[in-house]
Amino acid sequence: MSQQRHGNTPGNAGAVPAFPDLPEATIARLPEYLRALHNLAEAGSDTISSEGLAAAAGVNSAKLRKDLSHLGSYGTRGVGYDVTLLIDQIEYILGLDQRRAVALVGVGNLGHALAGYDGFASRGFRIVALFDADLDQVGKAINGLIVRHVGELRRAVVDEGITIGVISTPPNAAQGVADDLVAAGVTSILNFAPCVLSVPAGVDVRKVDLAVELQILSFHEHRKASLTALPGGRVDQSGNQEAVGS
Amino acid sequence: MSQQRHGNTPGNAGAVPAFPDLPEATIARLPEYLRALHNLAEAGSDTISSEGLAAAAGVNSAKLRKDLSHLGSYGTRGVGYDVTLLIDQIEYILGLDQRRAVALVGVGNLGHALAGYDGFASRGFRIVALFDADLDQVGKAINGLIVRHVGELRRAVVDEGITIGVISTPPNAAQGVADDLVAAGVTSILNFAPCVLSVPAGVDVRKVDLAVELQILSFHEHRKASLTALPGGRVDQSGNQEAVGS
DNA sequence: AGGCGCTTGTGAAGGCGTGCACAAATCGCG
DNA sequence: CGCGATTTGTGCACGCCTTCACAAGCGCCT
Ligand SMILES: NC(=O)c1ccc[n+]([C@@H]2O[C@H](COP(=O)([O-])OP(=O)(O)OC[C@H]3O[C@@H](n4cnc5c(N)ncnc54)[C@H](O)[C@@H]3O)[C@@H](O)[C@H]2O)c1
Ligand SMILES: NC(=O)c1ccc[n+]([C@@H]2O[C@H](COP(=O)([O-])OP(=O)(O)OC[C@H]3O[C@@H](n4cnc5c(N)ncnc54)[C@H](O)[C@@H]3O)[C@@H](O)[C@H]2O)c1
């Protein structure tokens, strides 16, 4: 609770010091820690040990401590980490203290599900604009938002301070949409279309390809099937997996 | 030039073809290569150089060559790779020569979109069964499939040879569903619920958390905002990219 | 046949990430 | 006030992954 000193809290919105140079692998895990911390906070925990938080996030405790150490020293030896303080710190680092405005392009099968998902709001994001090229879709309301035509994209991005764009169009339209988003000023793109996007330097793209995930699982199925002799072998995972203990 | 097993695995005994011991990072890229190869095949290419395929897949050419070298020598120096041969090889390694049966549990907002997606079929998968706990959903037809009650899960998994399960239920139900899937005999799970799953050894779990993807993008937004904007040329996409140069 | 240009396959080097193991720090208690 | 229990923060070693650079191999042209 009462803490000694912490350099740059969200409250300290003055001069941003040198941005901590976090390893990419650490950044990818921070959201998971954050989710676990929110669960703990709801459960009423004030503090949590690295061991406990690591278990909740499904990672090694040493890895977790090293990750958090990159943010600074926010733990107390012999006690653990202050849950709310850590939440604030991670949210600050992730830039979630300001709720980010997101535009979604392609309100089809998948886009519809994304637009109707209320789970983003609690994770720091607001989908503020929906776009589609299909005039039959334009004008429809989803979750209180009106689908607009892609032609209005640029103005909306500027007017509403949108920095993140989500692409859920067919792959052959994705590059064009990406170009439009970038031209409008978007500097981060989450792409659901199974294709490679080309963007200028300074623009970040992340891709989610569900078929790829299934194919990776398929590989492991194939591998497991070719090892019919099962002598109590242990199996590793790549992203997230856990072996049951007791 | 029919497919041949390459036998450089030491201590290999038995008639089962030796399964190559691929690096996990390589496995994660094979699906991307496969997609690029299918595009090339449709475009009429017979052969492709590592440089060309690398560009199509958004990776470094040296990395691609090393990845493919793990499968064996399927390229021809001075020429490149035979597109169809490579497709067959990668599909074999990924276990896609048999179309895998997939069960989807949780036919809500997201599950509905997944069930209605026809893109999985062309990537080696068949969604053969849909399940939900909500009796209002049970009995409905989606894309020609009837939604069944989760109680029928075990029998369906056995009867239809399902090895992969997709979880798109709310997070608080996900662990229970995972337990049911494992009990039924599923050995691979793709989890869309934002929570950590605990499964026995030998079961693979991959997690897709869309909010995490957005949060990672948010971090980079935050980082970019704390630096000076700088111009740059075009860059192509890769797994994890950040395109900022000085 | 021989040479030349092109491309693969790979050895080697460097960087990054992971996990162990332990010193340092803090708390509670007698 | 000191001591033991507990937990953080981190130095270090190791293994994986990436990238470079180049020899070996292949086809084509003369
Ligand atoms: N539905 C899924 O579960 C799923 C799963 C994995 C991947 N994907 C991928 O996600 C993307 C969307 O899938 P979907 O099933 O929603 O497809 P969809 O065809 O249902 O929807 C695509 C939408 O994009 C719109 N669109 C097309 N061109 C556009 C443009 N230039 N600008 C703006 N909007 C445009 C269309 O009007 C349509 O509404 C595809 O690339 C697909 O491969 C979908
Ligand atoms: N919709 C999205 O775009 C989106 C985005 C990111 C993450 N997610 C995650 O995906 C999951 C599903 O999201 P959603 O929006 O489709 O939710 P939803 O509430 O619309 O659908 C959940 C479905 O699961 C069913 N269900 C509940 N308990 C079940 C059980 N024990 N067994 C079988 N079925 C059960 C419900 O009846 C419902 O049909 C959630 O965990 C959500 O956090 C969704």
XYZ file of C-alpha atoms (C1' of nucleotides) and ligand atoms in Angstrom:
640
model
C 0.000 0.000 0.000
C 2.191 2.795 1.233
C 5.005 2.757 -1.201
C 8.386 4.283 -1.093
C 8.949 5.872 -4.428
C 7.769 5.278 -7.903
C 9.134 7.448 -10.637
C 6.522 7.831 -13.300
C 3.006 6.963 -12.321
C 0.062 7.672 -14.591
C -0.633 10.677 -12.455
C 2.708 12.107 -13.363
C 1.688 13.146 -16.850
C 4.478 15.600 -17.242
C 7.610 14.976 -19.229
C 7.737 11.379 -20.302
C 11.204 10.126 -19.461
C 13.067 7.780 -21.725
C 10.553 5.144 -22.646
C 11.588 1.866 -21.089
C 13.106 -0.402 -23.700
C 11.139 -3.552 -23.044
C 11.904 -6.862 -24.755
C 9.228 -7.755 -27.253
C 8.551 -11.040 -25.501
C 7.872 -9.164 -22.283
C 5.457 -6.792 -23.964
C 3.489 -9.716 -25.334
C 3.061 -11.086 -21.820
C 2.093 -7.875 -20.040
C -1.534 -8.055 -21.228
C -1.797 -11.513 -19.737
C -0.421 -10.313 -16.414
C -2.860 -7.440 -16.538
C -5.823 -9.724 -17.049
C -4.720 -11.939 -14.175
C -4.257 -8.899 -11.954
C -7.748 -7.637 -12.696
C -9.129 -11.015 -11.722
C -7.172 -10.881 -8.475
C -8.340 -7.373 -7.749
C -11.942 -8.447 -8.211
C -11.324 -11.375 -5.912
C -10.222 -8.893 -3.267
C -6.483 -9.481 -3.207
C -4.360 -6.521 -2.192
C -1.002 -8.091 -2.858
C 0.187 -11.056 -4.870
C 3.461 -12.930 -4.947
C 5.327 -13.565 -8.155
C 4.562 -17.232 -7.691
C 0.854 -16.609 -7.423
C 0.657 -14.177 -10.280
C 2.758 -16.434 -12.450
C 0.372 -19.302 -11.826
C -2.606 -17.106 -12.656
C -0.990 -15.987 -15.871
C 0.321 -19.407 -16.799
C 4.012 -18.573 -16.855
C 7.203 -19.271 -14.971
C 7.649 -17.159 -11.839
C 11.243 -16.234 -12.662
C 10.151 -15.043 -16.057
C 7.428 -12.968 -14.512
C 9.787 -11.332 -12.057
C 12.239 -10.529 -14.800
C 9.471 -9.086 -16.928
C 8.215 -6.878 -14.121
C 11.720 -5.829 -13.191
C 11.970 -4.174 -16.573
C 9.177 -1.829 -15.567
C 10.958 -0.874 -12.377
C 10.872 -2.090 -8.805
C 7.242 -2.245 -7.890
C 7.383 -5.221 -5.601
C 8.153 -5.519 -1.940
C 10.501 -8.272 -0.886
C 8.982 -10.655 1.546
C 5.505 -9.467 0.583
C 4.894 -9.416 -3.141
C 3.386 -6.945 -5.554
C 0.678 -4.431 -4.799
C -2.124 -5.407 -7.127
C -3.588 -2.010 -7.885
C -0.222 -0.369 -8.216
C 0.900 -3.003 -10.652
C -2.301 -2.672 -12.644
C -1.750 1.056 -12.943
C 1.838 0.572 -13.991
C 1.134 -2.007 -16.676
C -1.805 -0.024 -18.005
C 0.387 3.018 -18.179
C 3.124 1.189 -20.039
C 0.616 -0.309 -22.458
C -0.877 3.115 -23.023
C -4.270 2.040 -21.752
C -4.729 4.920 -19.358
C -6.299 6.630 -22.306
C -9.029 4.516 -23.819
C -7.977 4.061 -27.406
C -10.303 4.628 -30.309
C -10.509 1.795 -32.813
C -11.970 1.674 -36.302
C -13.266 -1.583 -37.747
C -13.337 -2.072 -41.498
C -15.332 -4.913 -43.007
C -18.543 -5.627 -41.176
C -19.130 -9.128 -42.471
C -19.276 -12.428 -40.716
C -16.327 -11.824 -38.431
C -16.524 -8.046 -38.282
C -20.055 -8.292 -37.001
C -18.933 -10.451 -34.101
C -16.101 -8.082 -33.260
C -18.328 -5.032 -33.418
C -20.801 -6.656 -31.089
C -18.228 -7.741 -28.558
C -18.388 -5.814 -25.320
C -15.211 -7.317 -23.909
C -12.964 -4.768 -25.560
C -14.317 -1.906 -23.501
C -13.044 -3.408 -20.259
C -9.634 -3.992 -21.787
C -8.986 -0.404 -22.782
C -10.558 0.027 -26.189
C -13.561 1.648 -27.777
C -14.670 0.662 -31.228
C -15.901 4.048 -32.384
C -16.450 3.545 -36.090
C -17.533 0.781 -38.457
C -16.929 0.818 -42.181
C -17.880 -1.319 -45.129
C -17.835 -1.048 -48.898
C -21.128 -2.851 -49.331
C -23.952 -0.346 -49.593
C -26.342 -2.911 -48.188
C -24.351 -2.856 -44.962
C -23.945 0.897 -44.805
C -26.518 2.493 -42.574
C -27.132 -0.569 -40.462
C -26.689 -0.224 -36.729
C -24.590 -2.655 -34.732
C -24.343 -2.309 -31.007
C -25.369 1.319 -31.314
C -22.914 2.173 -34.068
C -23.931 3.005 -37.621
C -21.954 1.333 -40.382
C -20.475 3.994 -42.643
C -19.031 3.824 -46.099
C -15.276 3.414 -46.377
C -15.126 6.688 -48.230
C -15.748 8.458 -44.946
C -12.840 6.711 -43.315
C -10.308 9.481 -43.528
C -12.509 12.119 -42.006
C -13.667 9.843 -39.223
C -10.124 8.857 -38.305
C -9.093 12.471 -37.994
C -12.252 13.653 -36.258
C -12.404 10.890 -33.703
C -8.711 10.508 -32.983
C -8.543 6.930 -34.182
C -5.079 5.380 -34.024
C -5.863 1.690 -34.425
C -7.597 0.035 -37.352
C -8.976 -3.487 -37.522
C -9.269 -5.128 -40.934
C -11.842 -7.878 -41.331
C -12.428 -7.723 -45.038
C -11.656 -10.462 -47.561
C -7.926 -10.758 -48.229
C -8.040 -9.238 -51.699
C -9.411 -6.006 -50.253
C -7.126 -5.890 -47.241
C -4.130 -4.123 -48.784
C -6.322 -1.373 -50.180
C -8.004 -0.887 -46.827
C -4.626 -0.827 -45.120
C -3.456 1.875 -47.503
C -6.582 3.891 -46.769
C -6.107 3.500 -43.046
C -2.504 4.588 -43.224
C -3.358 7.514 -45.458
C -5.938 8.569 -42.918
C -3.359 8.570 -40.159
C -3.785 5.206 -38.489
C -0.466 3.873 -37.232
C -1.477 0.458 -35.910
C -3.384 -2.253 -37.728
C -4.814 -5.545 -36.592
C -5.334 -7.708 -39.649
C -7.666 -10.703 -39.750
C -7.357 -11.276 -43.470
C -4.979 -14.090 -44.384
C -2.526 -12.072 -46.429
C 0.668 -10.096 -46.039
C 0.239 -6.369 -45.708
C 2.753 -3.827 -46.868
C 2.857 -0.638 -44.857
C 5.255 2.270 -44.396
C 7.822 2.262 -41.657
C 6.369 3.496 -38.419
C 3.114 1.603 -38.861
C 2.682 -1.541 -36.823
C 0.780 -4.502 -38.144
C -0.286 -7.557 -36.239
C -1.972 -10.425 -37.937
C -4.387 -12.952 -36.554
C -4.922 -15.966 -38.764
C -7.148 -18.556 -37.203
C -6.393 -21.148 -39.841
C -2.721 -20.852 -39.003
C -3.488 -21.616 -35.380
C -5.403 -24.706 -36.391
C -2.622 -25.806 -38.699
C -0.071 -25.543 -35.931
C -2.306 -27.697 -33.784
C -2.651 -30.083 -36.696
C 1.109 -30.441 -36.873
C 1.252 -31.451 -33.248
C -1.593 -33.892 -33.820
C 0.379 -35.398 -36.639
C 3.475 -35.570 -34.492
C 1.653 -37.149 -31.590
C 0.049 -39.688 -33.902
C 3.459 -40.755 -35.137
C 4.565 -41.476 -31.590
C 1.970 -44.076 -30.723
C 4.262 -45.574 -28.157
C 3.523 -43.388 -25.170
C 6.000 -43.907 -22.324
C 4.698 -41.110 -20.142
C 6.163 -38.535 -22.404
C 5.880 -34.944 -21.560
C 4.769 -32.503 -24.161
C 5.753 -28.926 -24.585
C 3.622 -26.140 -25.843
C 4.423 -23.085 -27.817
C 2.145 -20.288 -26.800
C 0.099 -21.162 -23.803
C -0.424 -24.467 -22.305
C -0.272 -26.030 -18.947
C 0.094 -29.457 -17.591
C -2.200 -30.324 -14.749
C -0.530 -30.923 -11.473
C -2.732 -32.366 -8.816
C 9.985 -37.708 -57.490
C 7.336 -39.115 -55.284
C 7.534 -38.125 -51.695
C 10.289 -39.827 -49.862
C 10.985 -39.915 -46.211
C 14.275 -38.486 -45.294
C 16.106 -40.658 -42.862
C 18.636 -38.649 -40.988
C 17.105 -39.273 -37.633
C 19.538 -41.067 -35.385
C 18.374 -44.036 -33.456
C 15.260 -44.431 -35.513
C 13.737 -47.859 -35.275
C 10.540 -49.266 -36.645
C 8.511 -48.888 -39.807
C 6.947 -45.568 -38.832
C 8.448 -42.795 -40.935
C 10.817 -40.687 -38.934
C 9.161 -37.478 -37.898
C 11.474 -34.527 -38.407
C 12.245 -32.579 -35.284
C 11.298 -29.110 -36.424
C 11.986 -25.969 -34.399
C 8.806 -24.493 -33.020
C 9.461 -21.187 -34.745
C 9.675 -22.970 -38.071
C 6.403 -24.783 -37.534
C 4.659 -21.496 -36.863
C 5.816 -20.173 -40.223
C 5.015 -23.190 -42.357
C 1.320 -22.304 -42.631
C 2.284 -18.899 -43.951
C 4.534 -20.446 -46.564
C 1.761 -22.800 -47.487
C -0.694 -19.997 -48.031
C 1.785 -18.104 -50.181
C 2.475 -21.248 -52.190
C -1.202 -21.799 -52.861
C -1.462 -18.264 -54.153
C 1.521 -18.853 -56.423
C 0.069 -22.099 -57.694
C -3.172 -20.355 -58.554
C -1.206 -17.670 -60.320
C 0.347 -20.363 -62.468
C 3.867 -20.503 -61.096
C 5.608 -23.848 -61.354
C 8.703 -22.921 -59.421
C 9.579 -20.164 -56.986
C 12.870 -18.943 -55.605
C 13.477 -18.577 -51.902
C 13.645 -14.849 -52.458
C 10.260 -14.764 -54.140
C 8.554 -17.027 -51.661
C 10.073 -15.145 -48.762
C 8.665 -11.911 -50.125
C 5.234 -13.481 -50.551
C 5.290 -14.775 -47.022
C 6.784 -11.639 -45.518
C 9.964 -13.144 -44.123
C 13.705 -13.116 -44.644
C 14.882 -15.381 -47.458
C 17.655 -16.946 -45.432
C 15.186 -17.809 -42.737
C 12.894 -19.382 -45.260
C 15.657 -21.503 -46.744
C 16.708 -22.709 -43.335
C 13.127 -23.510 -42.441
C 12.615 -25.520 -45.610
C 15.962 -27.235 -45.227
C 14.612 -28.812 -42.062
C 12.013 -30.614 -44.156
C 14.654 -31.978 -46.494
C 16.120 -30.885 -49.771
C 13.190 -30.080 -51.976
C 14.727 -27.216 -53.905
C 16.880 -27.175 -57.010
C 19.918 -24.946 -56.997
C 19.874 -22.388 -59.710
C 16.128 -22.869 -60.155
C 14.199 -22.696 -56.921
C 11.469 -24.788 -55.350
C 8.832 -26.783 -57.184
C 5.591 -25.227 -56.003
C 3.351 -28.280 -56.010
C 5.993 -30.509 -54.515
C 6.570 -28.065 -51.708
C 2.844 -27.726 -51.083
C 2.542 -31.479 -50.765
C 5.509 -31.643 -48.430
C 4.325 -28.908 -46.113
C 0.796 -30.251 -46.057
C 2.156 -33.645 -45.183
C 4.268 -32.286 -42.361
C 1.372 -30.280 -41.006
C -0.844 -33.327 -41.161
C -3.245 -31.673 -43.569
C -3.310 -34.507 -46.071
C -6.162 -35.791 -43.988
C -8.816 -33.155 -43.513
C -9.126 -32.771 -39.781
C -12.427 -32.788 -37.977
C -13.024 -29.875 -35.612
C -15.624 -29.350 -32.925
C -16.745 -25.856 -31.950
C -18.108 -25.232 -28.476
C -19.972 -22.018 -27.712
C -22.074 -20.794 -30.591
C -22.446 -17.203 -29.511
C -21.322 -13.994 -31.069
C -17.904 -15.216 -32.106
C -18.702 -18.889 -32.455
C -21.398 -18.031 -34.941
C -18.907 -16.243 -37.142
C -16.447 -19.115 -36.936
C -19.084 -21.702 -37.734
C -20.166 -19.730 -40.765
C -16.671 -19.228 -42.092
C -15.971 -21.200 -45.223
C -12.277 -20.354 -45.279
C -11.325 -23.240 -43.009
C -12.312 -25.863 -45.546
C -9.670 -24.730 -48.003
C -7.032 -24.742 -45.304
C -7.498 -28.354 -44.294
C -10.260 -28.377 -41.713
C -13.883 -29.343 -41.415
C -16.002 -28.047 -38.593
C -18.171 -31.097 -38.091
C -19.968 -30.370 -34.856
C -21.321 -27.364 -32.966
C -22.175 -27.364 -29.293
C -23.749 -24.984 -26.836
C -25.164 -25.134 -23.340
C -27.984 -22.732 -24.100
C -31.115 -24.670 -24.997
C -32.283 -21.763 -27.117
C -29.291 -22.306 -29.354
C -29.548 -26.083 -29.484
C -31.335 -27.272 -32.580
C -30.554 -24.213 -34.644
C -28.820 -24.770 -37.941
C -25.718 -22.837 -38.919
C -24.179 -23.363 -42.293
C -25.880 -26.737 -42.534
C -24.831 -27.909 -39.082
C -27.226 -28.419 -36.214
C -26.172 -27.037 -32.842
C -26.152 -29.841 -30.285
C -26.114 -29.794 -26.532
C -22.716 -30.076 -24.865
C -23.888 -33.262 -23.193
C -23.550 -35.008 -26.524
C -19.983 -33.881 -26.884
C -18.252 -37.059 -25.851
C -20.177 -39.317 -28.168
C -19.778 -36.975 -31.110
C -16.030 -36.677 -30.605
C -15.643 -40.430 -30.634
C -18.084 -41.080 -33.465
C -16.765 -38.436 -35.796
C -13.075 -38.761 -35.072
C -12.692 -35.239 -33.777
C -9.205 -34.356 -32.569
C -9.380 -30.566 -32.373
C -11.733 -28.510 -30.250
C -12.415 -24.792 -30.473
C -13.647 -22.993 -27.372
C -15.634 -19.805 -27.864
C -17.570 -19.710 -24.641
C -17.320 -17.059 -21.942
C -14.133 -17.423 -19.899
C -15.821 -18.770 -16.791
C -17.108 -21.751 -18.745
C -13.935 -22.390 -20.693
C -12.121 -24.618 -18.200
C -15.125 -26.882 -17.845
C -15.494 -27.172 -21.581
C -11.796 -27.910 -21.903
C -12.126 -30.679 -19.334
C -15.050 -32.135 -21.259
C -13.153 -31.977 -24.525
C -10.137 -33.700 -23.033
C -12.287 -36.327 -21.389
C -13.894 -37.001 -24.749
C -10.525 -37.588 -26.335
C -9.660 -34.256 -27.930
C -5.927 -33.615 -27.810
C -5.725 -30.117 -29.310
C -7.626 -27.032 -28.239
C -7.902 -23.574 -29.713
C -9.121 -21.236 -26.999
C -10.717 -17.866 -27.674
C -11.737 -17.220 -24.086
C -9.399 -14.851 -22.246
C -8.304 -17.208 -19.508
C -5.617 -19.746 -18.749
C -6.575 -23.335 -19.350
C -5.189 -26.238 -17.427
C -4.920 -29.479 -19.350
C -3.078 -32.781 -18.955
C 0.272 -33.355 -20.571
C -0.107 -34.450 -24.143
C -2.874 -31.986 -24.866
C -1.920 -28.891 -26.829
C -3.589 -25.581 -26.228
C -3.264 -22.459 -28.286
C -4.910 -19.258 -27.223
C -6.128 -16.389 -29.326
C -6.896 -13.252 -27.371
C -7.884 -10.361 -29.552
C -7.696 -7.853 -26.739
C -4.095 -8.860 -26.142
C -3.298 -8.104 -29.766
C -4.834 -4.678 -29.424
C -2.963 -4.030 -26.206
C 0.334 -4.873 -27.841
C -0.495 -2.415 -30.580
C -1.442 0.096 -27.925
C 1.968 -0.259 -26.344
C 3.643 0.578 -29.625
C 1.305 3.520 -30.062
C 2.333 4.733 -26.654
C 5.969 4.242 -27.495
C 5.694 5.992 -30.819
C 3.847 8.883 -29.222
C 6.739 9.379 -26.822
C 9.169 9.693 -29.693
C 9.373 12.013 -32.619
C 7.540 10.945 -35.705
C 9.919 10.032 -38.414
C 9.486 9.199 -42.076
C 10.528 6.019 -43.778
C 10.142 3.776 -46.747
C 7.838 0.848 -47.144
C 8.463 -2.248 -45.207
C 6.829 -5.605 -45.502
C 5.110 -7.446 -42.794
C 6.563 -10.151 -40.685
C 5.630 -11.973 -37.536
C 6.469 -9.292 -35.100
C 7.450 -6.114 -36.665
C 8.256 -2.708 -35.558
C 9.235 -0.297 -38.208
C 11.056 2.588 -36.701
C 14.402 3.716 -37.907
C 16.599 6.586 -36.950
C 32.763 -29.549 -72.919
C 33.455 -25.726 -70.398
C 32.251 -21.583 -68.356
C 28.973 -18.515 -66.278
C 25.138 -16.899 -63.712
C 21.813 -18.099 -60.507
C 20.026 -20.328 -56.309
C 20.073 -23.522 -52.593
C 21.773 -25.361 -48.350
C 24.514 -24.560 -44.329
C 28.484 -23.307 -41.070
C 29.294 -19.800 -37.985
C 28.469 -15.720 -35.288
C 25.727 -12.907 -32.696
C 21.488 -11.722 -30.222
C 17.592 -12.781 -27.607
C 14.965 -15.271 -24.254
C 14.598 -18.504 -20.485
C 15.233 -20.442 -16.087
C 18.250 -21.495 -12.198
C 20.082 -20.145 -8.076
C 21.151 -16.883 -4.735
C 22.129 -12.430 -2.461
C 19.573 -8.565 -0.842
C 15.615 -6.677 1.261
C 11.521 -6.642 4.025
C 8.246 -8.202 7.545
C 6.725 -10.370 11.809
C 7.755 -11.876 16.189
C 9.779 -13.075 20.421
C 16.755 -5.545 18.710
C 17.959 -9.374 16.383
C 16.581 -13.446 13.885
C 14.265 -16.393 10.805
C 10.923 -16.723 7.152
C 9.644 -15.029 2.916
C 9.987 -13.012 -1.533
C 12.008 -9.903 -4.878
C 15.509 -8.656 -8.204
C 19.257 -10.294 -11.020
C 23.870 -12.367 -12.544
C 24.811 -16.081 -15.285
C 24.775 -19.977 -18.246
C 22.535 -22.258 -21.774
C 19.806 -23.058 -25.798
C 17.064 -21.308 -29.517
C 16.587 -18.296 -33.290
C 18.084 -15.125 -36.718
C 21.139 -13.432 -40.103
C 25.227 -13.254 -42.814
C 28.115 -15.012 -46.118
C 29.668 -18.390 -49.137
C 30.730 -22.960 -51.123
C 28.305 -26.403 -53.688
C 25.135 -27.587 -57.186
C 22.289 -26.870 -61.268
C 20.899 -25.238 -65.883
C 21.891 -22.709 -69.897
C 24.588 -20.751 -73.439
C 28.436 -20.706 -76.392
N -15.488 -15.403 -40.243
C -14.491 -16.009 -39.610
O -14.702 -16.723 -38.648
C -13.096 -15.839 -40.072
C -12.137 -16.688 -39.575
C -10.815 -16.529 -39.965
C -10.495 -15.533 -40.861
N -11.433 -14.735 -41.340
C -11.044 -13.679 -42.283
O -11.631 -12.473 -41.891
C -11.999 -11.734 -43.026
C -13.457 -11.466 -42.984
O -14.158 -12.685 -42.943
P -15.729 -12.702 -43.021
O -16.136 -14.111 -42.820
O -16.285 -11.672 -42.096
O -16.004 -12.275 -44.530
P -17.337 -11.603 -45.085
O -17.326 -11.762 -46.544
O -18.508 -12.110 -44.318
O -17.202 -10.080 -44.723
C -16.340 -9.241 -45.417
C -16.905 -7.848 -45.350
O -15.957 -6.944 -45.867
C -16.635 -6.025 -46.706
N -15.701 -5.487 -47.678
C -15.236 -6.052 -48.811
N -14.384 -5.245 -49.428
C -14.280 -4.131 -48.680
C -13.549 -2.931 -48.805
N -12.716 -2.729 -49.808
N -13.697 -2.004 -47.851
C -14.518 -2.229 -46.810
N -15.229 -3.341 -46.638
C -15.107 -4.290 -47.577
C -17.732 -6.810 -47.346
O -18.762 -5.947 -47.779
C -18.176 -7.701 -46.194
O -19.168 -7.077 -45.442
C -11.609 -12.571 -44.230
O -10.372 -12.139 -44.698
C -11.519 -13.942 -43.674
O -10.579 -14.709 -44.378
C -12.743 -14.871 -40.968
N -17.177 -11.769 -29.958
C -15.934 -11.376 -30.144
O -15.643 -10.678 -31.097
C -14.867 -11.788 -29.214
C -13.658 -11.154 -29.292
C -12.615 -11.538 -28.436
C -12.850 -12.544 -27.530
N -14.014 -13.142 -27.450
C -14.202 -14.216 -26.493
O -14.815 -15.315 -27.115
C -15.706 -15.931 -26.220
C -17.082 -15.920 -26.835
O -17.476 -14.597 -27.069
P -18.911 -14.279 -27.581
O -18.969 -12.838 -27.853
O -19.259 -15.205 -28.666
O -19.810 -14.591 -26.297
P -21.352 -14.991 -26.308
O -21.859 -14.784 -24.947
O -22.027 -14.297 -27.434
O -21.376 -16.521 -26.657
C -20.991 -17.485 -25.722
C -21.752 -18.765 -26.033
O -21.248 -19.814 -25.231
C -22.340 -20.563 -24.736
N -21.943 -21.218 -23.511
C -21.869 -20.701 -22.267
N -21.439 -21.632 -21.396
C -21.283 -22.761 -22.098
C -20.892 -24.072 -21.752
N -20.536 -24.395 -20.512
N -20.818 -24.991 -22.724
C -21.148 -24.671 -23.987
N -21.532 -23.448 -24.370
C -21.595 -22.505 -23.430
C -23.426 -19.555 -24.533
O -24.683 -20.195 -24.546
C -23.236 -18.636 -25.728
O -23.960 -19.096 -26.840
C -15.660 -15.139 -24.939
O -14.763 -15.766 -24.055
C -15.102 -13.827 -25.377
O -14.375 -13.218 -24.327
C -15.052 -12.784 -28.285
